[in-house]
Coordinates of C-alpha atoms in Angstrom, one line a residue:
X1 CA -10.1 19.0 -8.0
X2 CA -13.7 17.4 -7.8
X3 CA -15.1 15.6 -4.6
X4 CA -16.9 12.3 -5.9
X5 CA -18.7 11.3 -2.6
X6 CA -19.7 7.6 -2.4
X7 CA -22.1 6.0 -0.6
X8 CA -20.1 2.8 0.3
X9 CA -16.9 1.2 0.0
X10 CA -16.2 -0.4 -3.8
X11 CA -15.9 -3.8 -4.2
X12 CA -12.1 -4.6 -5.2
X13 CA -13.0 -7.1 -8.3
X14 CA -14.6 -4.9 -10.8
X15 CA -11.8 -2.7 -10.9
X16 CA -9.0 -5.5 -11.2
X17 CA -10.7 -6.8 -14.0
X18 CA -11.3 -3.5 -15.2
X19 CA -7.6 -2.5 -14.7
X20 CA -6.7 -5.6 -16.7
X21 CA -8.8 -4.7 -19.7
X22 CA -7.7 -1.4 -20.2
X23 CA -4.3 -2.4 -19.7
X24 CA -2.6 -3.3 -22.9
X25 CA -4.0 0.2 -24.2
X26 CA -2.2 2.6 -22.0
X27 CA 0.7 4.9 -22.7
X28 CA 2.5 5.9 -19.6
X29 CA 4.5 9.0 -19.6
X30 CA 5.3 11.7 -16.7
X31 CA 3.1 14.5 -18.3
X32 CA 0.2 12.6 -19.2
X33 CA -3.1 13.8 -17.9
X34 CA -4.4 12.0 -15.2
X35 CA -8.4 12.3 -12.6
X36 CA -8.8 15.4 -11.3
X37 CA -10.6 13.5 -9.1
X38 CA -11.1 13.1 -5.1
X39 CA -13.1 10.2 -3.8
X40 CA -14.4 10.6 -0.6
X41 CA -16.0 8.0 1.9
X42 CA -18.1 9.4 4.9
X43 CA -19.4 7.7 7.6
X44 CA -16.8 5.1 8.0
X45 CA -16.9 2.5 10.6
X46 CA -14.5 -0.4 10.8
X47 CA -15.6 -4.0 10.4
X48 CA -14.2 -5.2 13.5
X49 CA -14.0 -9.3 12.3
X50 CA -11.8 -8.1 9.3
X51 CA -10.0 -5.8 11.5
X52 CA -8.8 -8.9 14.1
X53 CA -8.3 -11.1 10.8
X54 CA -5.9 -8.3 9.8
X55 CA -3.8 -8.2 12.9
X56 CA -3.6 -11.9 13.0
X57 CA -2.0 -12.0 9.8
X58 CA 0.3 -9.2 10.4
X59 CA 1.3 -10.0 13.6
X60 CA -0.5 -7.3 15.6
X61 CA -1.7 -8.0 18.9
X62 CA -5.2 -8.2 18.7
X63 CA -8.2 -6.3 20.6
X64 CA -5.6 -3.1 20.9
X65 CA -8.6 -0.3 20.4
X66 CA -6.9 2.1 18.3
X67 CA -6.3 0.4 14.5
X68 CA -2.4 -0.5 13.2
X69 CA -0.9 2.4 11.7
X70 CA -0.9 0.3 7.8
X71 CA -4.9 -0.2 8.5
X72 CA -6.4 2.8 7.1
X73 CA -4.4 1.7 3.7
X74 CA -6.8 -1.4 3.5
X75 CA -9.6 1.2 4.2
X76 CA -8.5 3.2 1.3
X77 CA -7.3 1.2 -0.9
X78 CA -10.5 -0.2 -2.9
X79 CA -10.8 4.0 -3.8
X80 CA -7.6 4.2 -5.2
X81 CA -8.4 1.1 -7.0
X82 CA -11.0 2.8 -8.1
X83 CA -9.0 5.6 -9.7
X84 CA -6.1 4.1 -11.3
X85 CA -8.5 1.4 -12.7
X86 CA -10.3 4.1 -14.7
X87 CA -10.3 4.6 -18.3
X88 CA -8.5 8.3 -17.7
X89 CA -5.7 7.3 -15.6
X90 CA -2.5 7.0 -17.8
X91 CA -0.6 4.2 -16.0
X92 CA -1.6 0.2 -17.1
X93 CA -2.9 -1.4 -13.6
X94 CA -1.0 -4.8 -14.9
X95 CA 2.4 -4.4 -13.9
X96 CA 1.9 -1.6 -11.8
X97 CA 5.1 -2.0 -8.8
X98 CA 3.8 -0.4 -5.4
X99 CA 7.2 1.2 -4.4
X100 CA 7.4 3.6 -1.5
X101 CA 4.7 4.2 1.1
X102 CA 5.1 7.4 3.5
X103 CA 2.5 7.1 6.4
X104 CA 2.0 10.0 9.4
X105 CA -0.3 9.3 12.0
X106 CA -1.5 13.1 13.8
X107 CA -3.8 11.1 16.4
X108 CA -4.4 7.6 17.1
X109 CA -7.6 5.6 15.6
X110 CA -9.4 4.2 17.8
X111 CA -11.3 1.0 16.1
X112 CA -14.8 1.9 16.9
X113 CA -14.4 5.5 15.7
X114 CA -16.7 6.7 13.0
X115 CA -14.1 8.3 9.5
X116 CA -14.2 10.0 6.6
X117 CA -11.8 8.4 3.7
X118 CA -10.1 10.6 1.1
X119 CA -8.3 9.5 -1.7
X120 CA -6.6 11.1 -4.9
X121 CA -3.8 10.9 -7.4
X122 CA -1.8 13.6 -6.5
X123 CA 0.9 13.9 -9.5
X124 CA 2.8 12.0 -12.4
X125 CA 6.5 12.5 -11.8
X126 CA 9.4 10.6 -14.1
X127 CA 11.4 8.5 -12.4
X128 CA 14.5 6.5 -14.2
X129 CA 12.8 3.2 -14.6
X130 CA 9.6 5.2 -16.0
X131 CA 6.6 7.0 -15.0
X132 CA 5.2 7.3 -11.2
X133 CA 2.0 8.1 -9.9
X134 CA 1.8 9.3 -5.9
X135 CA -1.5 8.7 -4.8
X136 CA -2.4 10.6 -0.6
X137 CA -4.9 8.6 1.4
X138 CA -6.5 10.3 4.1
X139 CA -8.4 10.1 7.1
X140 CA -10.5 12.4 8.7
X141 CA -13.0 12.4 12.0
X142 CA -16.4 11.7 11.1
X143 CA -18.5 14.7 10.3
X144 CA -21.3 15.9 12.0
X145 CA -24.5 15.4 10.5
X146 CA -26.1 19.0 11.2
X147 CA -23.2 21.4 10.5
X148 CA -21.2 18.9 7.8
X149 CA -18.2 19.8 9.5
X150 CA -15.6 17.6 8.9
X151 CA -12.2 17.4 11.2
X152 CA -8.3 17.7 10.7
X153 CA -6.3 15.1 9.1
X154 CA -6.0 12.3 11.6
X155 CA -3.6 10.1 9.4
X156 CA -2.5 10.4 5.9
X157 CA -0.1 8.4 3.1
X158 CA 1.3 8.8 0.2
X159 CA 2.0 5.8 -1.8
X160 CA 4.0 5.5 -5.5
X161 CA 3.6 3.4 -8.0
X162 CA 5.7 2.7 -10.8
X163 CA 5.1 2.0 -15.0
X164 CA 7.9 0.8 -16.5
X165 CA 9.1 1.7 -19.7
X166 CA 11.8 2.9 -21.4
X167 CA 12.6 6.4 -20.7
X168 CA 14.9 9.3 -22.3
X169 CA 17.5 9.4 -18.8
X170 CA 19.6 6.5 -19.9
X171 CA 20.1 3.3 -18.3
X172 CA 19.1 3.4 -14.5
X173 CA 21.8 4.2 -12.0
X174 CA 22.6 1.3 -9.3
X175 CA 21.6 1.9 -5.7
X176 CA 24.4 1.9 -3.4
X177 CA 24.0 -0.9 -1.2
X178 CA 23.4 -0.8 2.4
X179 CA 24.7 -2.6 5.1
X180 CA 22.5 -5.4 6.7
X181 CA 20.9 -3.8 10.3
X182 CA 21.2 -6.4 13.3
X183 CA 19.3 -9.1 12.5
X184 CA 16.6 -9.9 15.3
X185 CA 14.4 -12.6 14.2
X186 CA 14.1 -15.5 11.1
X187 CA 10.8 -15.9 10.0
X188 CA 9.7 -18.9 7.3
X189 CA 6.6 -17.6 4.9
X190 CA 4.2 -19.7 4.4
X191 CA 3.0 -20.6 0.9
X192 CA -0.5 -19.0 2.1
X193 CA 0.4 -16.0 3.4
X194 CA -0.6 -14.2 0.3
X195 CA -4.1 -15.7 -0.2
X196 CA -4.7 -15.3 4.1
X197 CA -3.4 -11.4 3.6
X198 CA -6.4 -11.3 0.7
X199 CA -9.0 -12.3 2.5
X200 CA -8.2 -10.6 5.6
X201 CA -7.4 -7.0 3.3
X202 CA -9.4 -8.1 0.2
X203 CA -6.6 -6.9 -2.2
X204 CA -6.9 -10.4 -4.6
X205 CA -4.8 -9.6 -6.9
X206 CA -3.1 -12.8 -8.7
X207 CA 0.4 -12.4 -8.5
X208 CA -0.3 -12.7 -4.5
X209 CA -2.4 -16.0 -4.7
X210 CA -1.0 -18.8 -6.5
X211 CA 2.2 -20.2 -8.2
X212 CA -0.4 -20.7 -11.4
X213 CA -1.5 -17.1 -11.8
X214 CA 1.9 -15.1 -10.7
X215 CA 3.6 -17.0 -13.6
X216 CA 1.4 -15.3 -16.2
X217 CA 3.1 -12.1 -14.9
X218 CA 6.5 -13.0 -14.9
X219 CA 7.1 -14.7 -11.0
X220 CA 8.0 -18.2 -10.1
X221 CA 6.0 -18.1 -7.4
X222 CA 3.3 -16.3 -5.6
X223 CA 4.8 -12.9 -3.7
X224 CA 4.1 -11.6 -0.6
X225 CA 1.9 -8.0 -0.6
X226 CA 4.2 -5.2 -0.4
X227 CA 2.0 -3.9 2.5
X228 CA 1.9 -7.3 4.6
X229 CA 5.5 -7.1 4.1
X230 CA 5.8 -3.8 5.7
X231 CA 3.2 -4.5 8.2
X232 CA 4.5 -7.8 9.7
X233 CA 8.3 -5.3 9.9
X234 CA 5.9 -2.4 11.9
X235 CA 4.1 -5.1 14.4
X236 CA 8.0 -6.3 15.1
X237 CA 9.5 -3.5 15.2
X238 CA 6.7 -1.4 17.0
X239 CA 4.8 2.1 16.5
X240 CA 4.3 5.3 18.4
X241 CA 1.0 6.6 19.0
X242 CA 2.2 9.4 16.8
X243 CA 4.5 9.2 14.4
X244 CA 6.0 9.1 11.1
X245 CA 6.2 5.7 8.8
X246 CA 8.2 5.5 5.5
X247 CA 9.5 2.3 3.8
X248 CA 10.5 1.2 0.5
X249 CA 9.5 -2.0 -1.6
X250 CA 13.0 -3.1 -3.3
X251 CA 12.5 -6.3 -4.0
X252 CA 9.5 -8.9 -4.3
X253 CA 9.4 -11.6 -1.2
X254 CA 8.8 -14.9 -3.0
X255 CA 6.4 -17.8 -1.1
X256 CA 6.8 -19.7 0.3
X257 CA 10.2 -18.6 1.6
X258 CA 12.4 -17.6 4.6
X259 CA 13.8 -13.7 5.4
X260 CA 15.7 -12.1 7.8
X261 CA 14.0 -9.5 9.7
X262 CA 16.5 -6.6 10.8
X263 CA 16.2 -3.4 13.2
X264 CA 18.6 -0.5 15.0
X265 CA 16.8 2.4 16.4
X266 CA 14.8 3.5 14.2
X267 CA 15.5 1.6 11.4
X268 CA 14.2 -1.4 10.1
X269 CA 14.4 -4.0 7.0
X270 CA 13.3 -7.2 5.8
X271 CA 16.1 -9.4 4.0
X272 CA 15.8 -12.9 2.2
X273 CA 20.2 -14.1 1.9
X274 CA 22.0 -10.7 0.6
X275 CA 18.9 -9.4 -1.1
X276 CA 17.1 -6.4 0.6
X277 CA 13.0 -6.6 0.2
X278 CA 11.8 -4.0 2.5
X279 CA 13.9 -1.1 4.4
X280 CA 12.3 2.1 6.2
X281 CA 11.8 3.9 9.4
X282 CA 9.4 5.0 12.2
X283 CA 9.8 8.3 13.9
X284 CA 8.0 9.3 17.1
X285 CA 6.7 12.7 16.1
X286 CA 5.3 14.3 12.4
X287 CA 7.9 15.8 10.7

């Protein structure tokens, strides 16, 4: 794999645009080649305006001085934007369904710390609605400037997201359906929560903005981000210092809208009626 070091962090747009372009001229499948590529950010410091915008939205309390555990995703994700916006990765941007996110923090952030960002594709795996791509974020101490020593992981993901398309497995099996968790709070979604989330995360991507532009990809309405989603569950449910994060996207939150939020130890889900959008858990320790 080859390090790509940048100078700064990308601006979002370009590569949107560029994803949609290149779109209609991908063919996804699991053994497709895909960048070799690591993108790395040194010399990362936290804008701390954006930060506080962030955990308003979310829910977090704000002024805490070590960062959300779902921040460093924002951080990270205008280099993975990067990637699978490029002319060499196989998957079309359009239409591409963030579905799982596994997150394990090794040390907490604090928000004035100094980072180094890595990101990557990491594989193409089939999967029985299509192709998936896992893509590892990862956050690392600052360097030092004489010896270029970097640290240990501090915090790391690894997200999936799925192509469809018709595959060779047959039709896809049905999940089996889980029973609903306690539920602990309603909350009503406003109509803006998508368009707040973008400015506060600067992931502008249509479908999130407007009833207008998420028609043209097939939603009534405008949808929630997965990752505000999972982030408003976290500040609810709550986050060791140390830990383990995964969830699962199963189903788009429409807004404006109402859902259930739901928790038992350490489980935790987001419903709208019968129909589960988010469900994962946080563990206190690295597995």
């Amino acid at each position: 794999m080859t390090d790509v070091v940048l100078r700064r962090s990308p601006a979002l747009a370009p590569f949107l645009a560029r994803g949609a372009l290149l779109s209609p001229f991908k063919r996804p499948r699991p053994d497709a080649g895909f960048p070799r590529t690591r993108l790395v950010l040194p010399g990362l410091r936290v804008d701390l305006a954006r930060l506080a915008a962030y955990e308003r939205v979310c829910g977090f309390a704000t002024g805490d001085d070590a960062l959300p555990v779902t921040y460093p995703h924002v951080l990270g994700f205008p280099l993975a934007m990067r990637l699978m916006s490029a002319r060499d990765f196989p998957l079309p941007l359009l239409g591409l369904v963030h579905t799982s996110i596994g997150i394990t923090q090794h040390r907490p952030l604090p928000a004035t710390g100094v980072y180094e960002l890595s990101v990557y594709v990491a594989e193409l795996a089939p999967h029985r609605r299509g192709t998936e791509a896992r893509v590892v974020t990862e956050v690392r101490g600052g360097s030092d400037v004489v010896s270029g020593v970097v640290s240990d992981v501090l915090w790391e993901s690894s997200s999936t997201y799925l192509a469809r398309h018709r595959t060779s497995s047959g039709p896809a099996a049905e999940r089996a359906e889980q029973a609903p968790l306690p539920p602990l709070a309603e909350w009503r979604l406003a109509g803006d929560i998508g368009r707040r989330y973008a400015t506060a995360s600067g992931d502008r991507n249509p479908i999130h903005l407007h009833p207008l532009t998420a028609r043209l990809f097939g939603f009534p309405r405008a949808i929630a981000h997965g990752m505000w989603t999972v982030a408003r569950c976290l500040a609810a449910h709550g986050t060791p210092q140390v830990g383990v994060v995964r969830a699962e996207f199963r189903a788009p939150v429409l807004l404006p809208g109402t859902v259930t939020y739901g928790s038992e130890g350490d489980r935790f889900e987001l419903r709208g009626g019968d129909r589960l959008h988010v469900a994962g858990t946080v563990n206190g320790s690295p597995a």
